[in-house]
PDB file of C-alpha atoms in Angstrom:
ATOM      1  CA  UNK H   1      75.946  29.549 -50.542  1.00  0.00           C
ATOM      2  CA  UNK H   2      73.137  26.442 -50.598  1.00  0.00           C
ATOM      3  CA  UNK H   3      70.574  27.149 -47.981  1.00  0.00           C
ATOM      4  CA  UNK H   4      70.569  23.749 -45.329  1.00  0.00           C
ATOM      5  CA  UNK H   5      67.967  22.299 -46.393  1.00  0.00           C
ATOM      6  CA  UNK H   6      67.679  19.464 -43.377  1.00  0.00           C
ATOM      7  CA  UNK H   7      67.103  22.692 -41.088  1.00  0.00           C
ATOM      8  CA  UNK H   8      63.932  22.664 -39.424  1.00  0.00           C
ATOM      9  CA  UNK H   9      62.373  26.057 -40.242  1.00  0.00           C
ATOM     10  CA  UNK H  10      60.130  25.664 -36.538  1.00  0.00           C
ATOM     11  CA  UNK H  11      63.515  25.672 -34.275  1.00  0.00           C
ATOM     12  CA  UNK H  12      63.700  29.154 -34.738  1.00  0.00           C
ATOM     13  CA  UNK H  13      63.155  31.543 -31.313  1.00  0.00           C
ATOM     14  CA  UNK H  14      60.471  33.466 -32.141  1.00  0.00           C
ATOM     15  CA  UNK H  15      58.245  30.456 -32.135  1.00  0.00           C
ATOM     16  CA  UNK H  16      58.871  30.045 -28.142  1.00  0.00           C
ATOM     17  CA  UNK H  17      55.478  30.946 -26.722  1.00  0.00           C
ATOM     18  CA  UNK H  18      54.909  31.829 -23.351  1.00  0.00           C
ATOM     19  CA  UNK H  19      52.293  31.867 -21.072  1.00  0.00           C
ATOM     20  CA  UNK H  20      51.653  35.675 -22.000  1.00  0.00           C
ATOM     21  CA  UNK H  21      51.524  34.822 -25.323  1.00  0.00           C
ATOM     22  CA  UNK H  22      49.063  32.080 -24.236  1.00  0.00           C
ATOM     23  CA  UNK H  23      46.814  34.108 -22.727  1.00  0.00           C
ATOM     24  CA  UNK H  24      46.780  36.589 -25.506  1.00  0.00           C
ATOM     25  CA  UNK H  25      46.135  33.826 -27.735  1.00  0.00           C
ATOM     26  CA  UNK H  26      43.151  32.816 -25.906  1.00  0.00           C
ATOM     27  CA  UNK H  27      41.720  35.894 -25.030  1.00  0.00           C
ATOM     28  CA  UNK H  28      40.945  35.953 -29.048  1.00  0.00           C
ATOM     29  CA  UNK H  29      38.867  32.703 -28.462  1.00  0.00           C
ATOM     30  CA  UNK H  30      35.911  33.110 -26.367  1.00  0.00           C
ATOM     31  CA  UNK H  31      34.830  29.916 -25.912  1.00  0.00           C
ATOM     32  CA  UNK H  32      38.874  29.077 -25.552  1.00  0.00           C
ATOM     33  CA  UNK H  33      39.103  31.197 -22.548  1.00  0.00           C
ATOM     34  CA  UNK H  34      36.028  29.272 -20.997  1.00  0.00           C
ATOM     35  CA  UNK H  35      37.472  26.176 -20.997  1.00  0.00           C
ATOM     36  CA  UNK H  36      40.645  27.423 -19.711  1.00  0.00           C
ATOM     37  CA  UNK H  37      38.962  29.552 -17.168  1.00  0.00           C
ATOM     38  CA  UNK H  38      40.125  32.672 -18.388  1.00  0.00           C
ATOM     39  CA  UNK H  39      43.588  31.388 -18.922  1.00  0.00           C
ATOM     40  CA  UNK H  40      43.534  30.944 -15.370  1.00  0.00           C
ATOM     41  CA  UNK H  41      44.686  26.929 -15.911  1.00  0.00           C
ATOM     42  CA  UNK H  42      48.283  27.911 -17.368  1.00  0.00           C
ATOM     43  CA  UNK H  43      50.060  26.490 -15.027  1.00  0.00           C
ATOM     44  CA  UNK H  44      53.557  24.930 -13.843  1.00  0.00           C
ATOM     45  CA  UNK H  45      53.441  21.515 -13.665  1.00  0.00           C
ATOM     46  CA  UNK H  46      54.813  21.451  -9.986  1.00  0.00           C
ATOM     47  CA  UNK H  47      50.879  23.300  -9.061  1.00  0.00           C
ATOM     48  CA  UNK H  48      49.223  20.532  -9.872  1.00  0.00           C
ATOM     49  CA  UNK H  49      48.811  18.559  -6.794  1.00  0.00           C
ATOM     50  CA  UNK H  50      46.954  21.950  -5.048  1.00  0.00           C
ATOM     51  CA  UNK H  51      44.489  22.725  -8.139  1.00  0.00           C
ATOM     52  CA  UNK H  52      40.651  21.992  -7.653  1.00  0.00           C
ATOM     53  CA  UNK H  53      38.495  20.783 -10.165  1.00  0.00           C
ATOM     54  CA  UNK H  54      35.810  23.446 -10.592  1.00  0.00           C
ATOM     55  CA  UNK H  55      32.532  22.676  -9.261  1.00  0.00           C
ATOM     56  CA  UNK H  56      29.805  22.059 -12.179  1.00  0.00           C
ATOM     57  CA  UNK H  57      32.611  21.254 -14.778  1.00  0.00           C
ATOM     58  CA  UNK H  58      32.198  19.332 -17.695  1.00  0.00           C
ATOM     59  CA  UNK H  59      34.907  20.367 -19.826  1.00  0.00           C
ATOM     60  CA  UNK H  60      38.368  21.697 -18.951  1.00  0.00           C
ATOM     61  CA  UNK H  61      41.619  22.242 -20.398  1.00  0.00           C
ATOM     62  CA  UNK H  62      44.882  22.408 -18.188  1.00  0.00           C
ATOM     63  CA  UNK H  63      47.896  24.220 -19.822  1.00  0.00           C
ATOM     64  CA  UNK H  64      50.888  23.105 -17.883  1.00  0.00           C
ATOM     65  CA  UNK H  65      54.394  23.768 -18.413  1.00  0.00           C
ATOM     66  CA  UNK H  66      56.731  20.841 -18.428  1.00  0.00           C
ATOM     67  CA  UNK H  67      60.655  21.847 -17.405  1.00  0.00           C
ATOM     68  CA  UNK H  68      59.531  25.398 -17.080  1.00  0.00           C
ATOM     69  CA  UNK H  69      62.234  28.477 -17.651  1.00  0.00           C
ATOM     70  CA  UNK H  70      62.465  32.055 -17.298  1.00  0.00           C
ATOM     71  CA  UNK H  71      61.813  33.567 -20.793  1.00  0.00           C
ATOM     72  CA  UNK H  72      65.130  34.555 -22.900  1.00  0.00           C
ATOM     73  CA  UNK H  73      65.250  38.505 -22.421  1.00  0.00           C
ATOM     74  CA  UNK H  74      61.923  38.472 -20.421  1.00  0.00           C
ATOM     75  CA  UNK H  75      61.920  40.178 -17.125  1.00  0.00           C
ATOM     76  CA  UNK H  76      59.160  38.821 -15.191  1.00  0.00           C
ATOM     77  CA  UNK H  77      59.592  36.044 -13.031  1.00  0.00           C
ATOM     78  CA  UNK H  78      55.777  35.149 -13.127  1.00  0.00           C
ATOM     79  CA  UNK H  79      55.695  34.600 -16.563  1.00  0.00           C
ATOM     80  CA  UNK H  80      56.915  30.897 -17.086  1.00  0.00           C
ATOM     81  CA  UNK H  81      58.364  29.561 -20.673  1.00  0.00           C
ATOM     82  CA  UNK H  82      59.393  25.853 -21.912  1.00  0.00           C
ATOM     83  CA  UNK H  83      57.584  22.708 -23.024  1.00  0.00           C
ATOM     84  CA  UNK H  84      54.007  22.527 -23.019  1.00  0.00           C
ATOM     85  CA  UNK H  85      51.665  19.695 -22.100  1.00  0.00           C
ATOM     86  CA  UNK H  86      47.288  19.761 -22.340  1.00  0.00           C
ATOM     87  CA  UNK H  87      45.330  18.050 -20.158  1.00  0.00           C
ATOM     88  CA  UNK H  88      41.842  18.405 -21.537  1.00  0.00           C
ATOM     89  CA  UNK H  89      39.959  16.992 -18.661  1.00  0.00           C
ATOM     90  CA  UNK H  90      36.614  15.475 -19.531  1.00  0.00           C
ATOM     91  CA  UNK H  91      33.889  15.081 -16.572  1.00  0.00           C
ATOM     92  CA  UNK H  92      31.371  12.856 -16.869  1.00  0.00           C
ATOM     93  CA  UNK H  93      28.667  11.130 -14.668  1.00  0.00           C
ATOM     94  CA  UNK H  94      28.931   8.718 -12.931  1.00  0.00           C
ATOM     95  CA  UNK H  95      32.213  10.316 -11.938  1.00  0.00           C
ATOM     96  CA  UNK H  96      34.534   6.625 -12.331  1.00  0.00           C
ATOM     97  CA  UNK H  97      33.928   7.191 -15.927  1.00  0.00           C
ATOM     98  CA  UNK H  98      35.512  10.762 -15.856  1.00  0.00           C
ATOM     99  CA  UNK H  99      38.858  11.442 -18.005  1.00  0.00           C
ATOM    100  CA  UNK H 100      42.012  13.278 -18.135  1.00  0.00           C
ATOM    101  CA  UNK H 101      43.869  13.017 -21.970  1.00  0.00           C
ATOM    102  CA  UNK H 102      47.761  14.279 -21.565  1.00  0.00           C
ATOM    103  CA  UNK H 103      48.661  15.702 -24.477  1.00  0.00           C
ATOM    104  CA  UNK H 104      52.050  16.153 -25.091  1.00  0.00           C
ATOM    105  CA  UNK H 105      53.080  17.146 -28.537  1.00  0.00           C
ATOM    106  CA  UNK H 106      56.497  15.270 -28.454  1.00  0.00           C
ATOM    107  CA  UNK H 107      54.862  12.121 -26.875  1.00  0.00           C
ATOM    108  CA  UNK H 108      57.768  12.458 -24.105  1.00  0.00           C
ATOM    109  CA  UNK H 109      56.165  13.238 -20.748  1.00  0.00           C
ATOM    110  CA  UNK H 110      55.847   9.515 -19.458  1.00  0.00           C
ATOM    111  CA  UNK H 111      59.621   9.417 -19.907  1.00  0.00           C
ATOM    112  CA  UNK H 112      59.733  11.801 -16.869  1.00  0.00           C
ATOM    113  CA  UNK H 113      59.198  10.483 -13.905  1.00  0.00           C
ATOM    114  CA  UNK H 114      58.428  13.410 -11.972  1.00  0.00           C
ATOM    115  CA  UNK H 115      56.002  15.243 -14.507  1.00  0.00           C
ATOM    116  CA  UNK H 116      54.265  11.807 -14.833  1.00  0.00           C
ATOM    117  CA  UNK H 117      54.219  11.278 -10.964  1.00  0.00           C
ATOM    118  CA  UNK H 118      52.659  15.026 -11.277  1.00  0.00           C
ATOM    119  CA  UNK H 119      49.738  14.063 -13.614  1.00  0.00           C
ATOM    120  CA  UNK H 120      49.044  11.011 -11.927  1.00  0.00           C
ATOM    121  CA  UNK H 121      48.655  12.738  -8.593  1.00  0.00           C
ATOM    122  CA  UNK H 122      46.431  15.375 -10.390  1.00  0.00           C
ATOM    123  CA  UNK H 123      43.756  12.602 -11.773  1.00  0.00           C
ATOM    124  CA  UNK H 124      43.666   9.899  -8.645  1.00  0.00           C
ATOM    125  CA  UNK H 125      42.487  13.185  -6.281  1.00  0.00           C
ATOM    126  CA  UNK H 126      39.890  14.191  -9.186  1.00  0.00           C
ATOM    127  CA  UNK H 127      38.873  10.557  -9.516  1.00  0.00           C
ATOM    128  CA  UNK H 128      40.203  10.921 -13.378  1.00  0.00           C
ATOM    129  CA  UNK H 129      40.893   8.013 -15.343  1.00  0.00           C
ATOM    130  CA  UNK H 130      44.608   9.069 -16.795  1.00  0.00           C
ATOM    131  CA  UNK H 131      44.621   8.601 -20.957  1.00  0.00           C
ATOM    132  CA  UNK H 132      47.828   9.312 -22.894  1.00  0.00           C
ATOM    133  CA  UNK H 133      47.074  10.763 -26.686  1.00  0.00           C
ATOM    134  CA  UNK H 134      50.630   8.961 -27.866  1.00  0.00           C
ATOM    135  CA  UNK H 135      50.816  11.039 -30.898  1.00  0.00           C
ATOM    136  CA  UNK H 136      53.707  12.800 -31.478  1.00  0.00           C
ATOM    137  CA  UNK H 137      53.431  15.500 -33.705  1.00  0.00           C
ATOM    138  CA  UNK H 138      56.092  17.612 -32.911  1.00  0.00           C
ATOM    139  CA  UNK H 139      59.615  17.038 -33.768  1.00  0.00           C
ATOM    140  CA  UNK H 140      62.463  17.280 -30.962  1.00  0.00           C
ATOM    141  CA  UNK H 141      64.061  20.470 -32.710  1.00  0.00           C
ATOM    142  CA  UNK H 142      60.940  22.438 -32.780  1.00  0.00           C
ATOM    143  CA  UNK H 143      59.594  25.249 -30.812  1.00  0.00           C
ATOM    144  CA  UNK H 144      56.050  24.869 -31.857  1.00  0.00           C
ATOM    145  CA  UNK H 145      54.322  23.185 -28.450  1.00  0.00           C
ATOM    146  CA  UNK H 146      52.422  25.995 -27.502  1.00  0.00           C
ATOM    147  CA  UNK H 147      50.989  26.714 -30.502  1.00  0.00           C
ATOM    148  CA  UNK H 148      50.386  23.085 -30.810  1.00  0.00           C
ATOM    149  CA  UNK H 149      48.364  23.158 -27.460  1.00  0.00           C
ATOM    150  CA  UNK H 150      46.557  26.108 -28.542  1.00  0.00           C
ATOM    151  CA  UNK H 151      45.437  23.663 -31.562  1.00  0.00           C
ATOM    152  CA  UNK H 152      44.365  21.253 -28.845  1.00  0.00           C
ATOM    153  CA  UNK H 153      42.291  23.508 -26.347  1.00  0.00           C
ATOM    154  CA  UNK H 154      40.233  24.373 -29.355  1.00  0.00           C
ATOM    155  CA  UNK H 155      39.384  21.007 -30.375  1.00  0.00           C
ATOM    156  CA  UNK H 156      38.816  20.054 -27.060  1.00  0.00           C
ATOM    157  CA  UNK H 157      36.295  22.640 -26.474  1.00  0.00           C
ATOM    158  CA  UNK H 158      34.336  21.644 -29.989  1.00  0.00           C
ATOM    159  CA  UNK H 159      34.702  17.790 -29.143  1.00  0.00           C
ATOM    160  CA  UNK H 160      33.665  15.178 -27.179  1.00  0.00           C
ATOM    161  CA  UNK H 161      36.420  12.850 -25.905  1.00  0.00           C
ATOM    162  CA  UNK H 162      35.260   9.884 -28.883  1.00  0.00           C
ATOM    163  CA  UNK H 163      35.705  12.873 -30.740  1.00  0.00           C
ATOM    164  CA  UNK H 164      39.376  14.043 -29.357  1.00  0.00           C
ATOM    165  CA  UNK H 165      40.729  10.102 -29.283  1.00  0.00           C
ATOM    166  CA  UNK H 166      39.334  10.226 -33.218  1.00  0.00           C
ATOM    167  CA  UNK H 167      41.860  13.320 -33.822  1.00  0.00           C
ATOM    168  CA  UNK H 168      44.593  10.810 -33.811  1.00  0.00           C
ATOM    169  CA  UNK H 169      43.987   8.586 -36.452  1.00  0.00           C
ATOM    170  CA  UNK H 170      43.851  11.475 -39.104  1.00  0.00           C
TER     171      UNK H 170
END
């Protein structure tokens, strides 16, 4: 039998990652976990609204799950599964010039309504001027937006925002 060639090798399960698999990503990433606050800012989207900003930041990197799900076979209800969506937030002085880039590998989260409402909320109470990457780089059959945010916190920790917005012309 001809193997399906049109199948997209990335749609397969195993490439779901979770937030536990998040944090143990991270926690092999020192500088990683820094920006992320110890993994402490993987988050579902509806927290958002209640998160502060931490004092003295200049870099950080939100992890937020977008339509979030209980994990298939996973027993704990704290650890949250689905779409994933960056918000490397970028601090700057004077604070009006601050900046929150959403990055959402399949370029869909403006469609939403509520997640966008979400976001939007987020960056007028942190005085953040809300930037969309619009790159999509992940197709609509895979699994690989975790990972793909993974990709992101490290660049974002390594880069300046000129830096980040130049990531999408490569």
């Amino acid at each position: 039998m001809a193997k399906n060639l049109h199948m997209n090798p990335f749609a397969n399960a195993k490439y779901v990652t979770s937030s536990y698999d998040l944090q143990n990503l991270l926690s092999k990433c020192t500088k990683c976990l820094a920006i992320t606050q110890n993994a402490n800012l993987i988050v579902p989207q509806e927290n958002l609204p209640e998160i502060q900003l931490p004092l003295h930041t200049q870099k950080k990197f939100f992890v937020i799950v977008h339509i979030p799900a209980k994990g298939p076979g996973r027993d704990d209800a704290n650890e949250l599964v689905g779409h994933w969506v960056g918000l490397a937030v970028f601090v700057e002085f004077p604070p009006h010039k601050s900046k929150c880039l959403v990055i959402d590998p399949a370029n869909q989260f403006h469609n939403d309504t509520h997640t966008y409402f979400l976001i939007h909320e987020f960056c007028t109470k942190h005085n953040l001027n809300l930037i969309k990457y619009n790159v999509l780089f992940q197709k609509s059959s895979s699994l690989l937006c975790g990972l793909l945010i993974l990709f992101h916190v490290a660049k974002t920790e390594s880069l300046s925002f000129n830096g980040m917005m130049h990531l999408r012309t490569i």
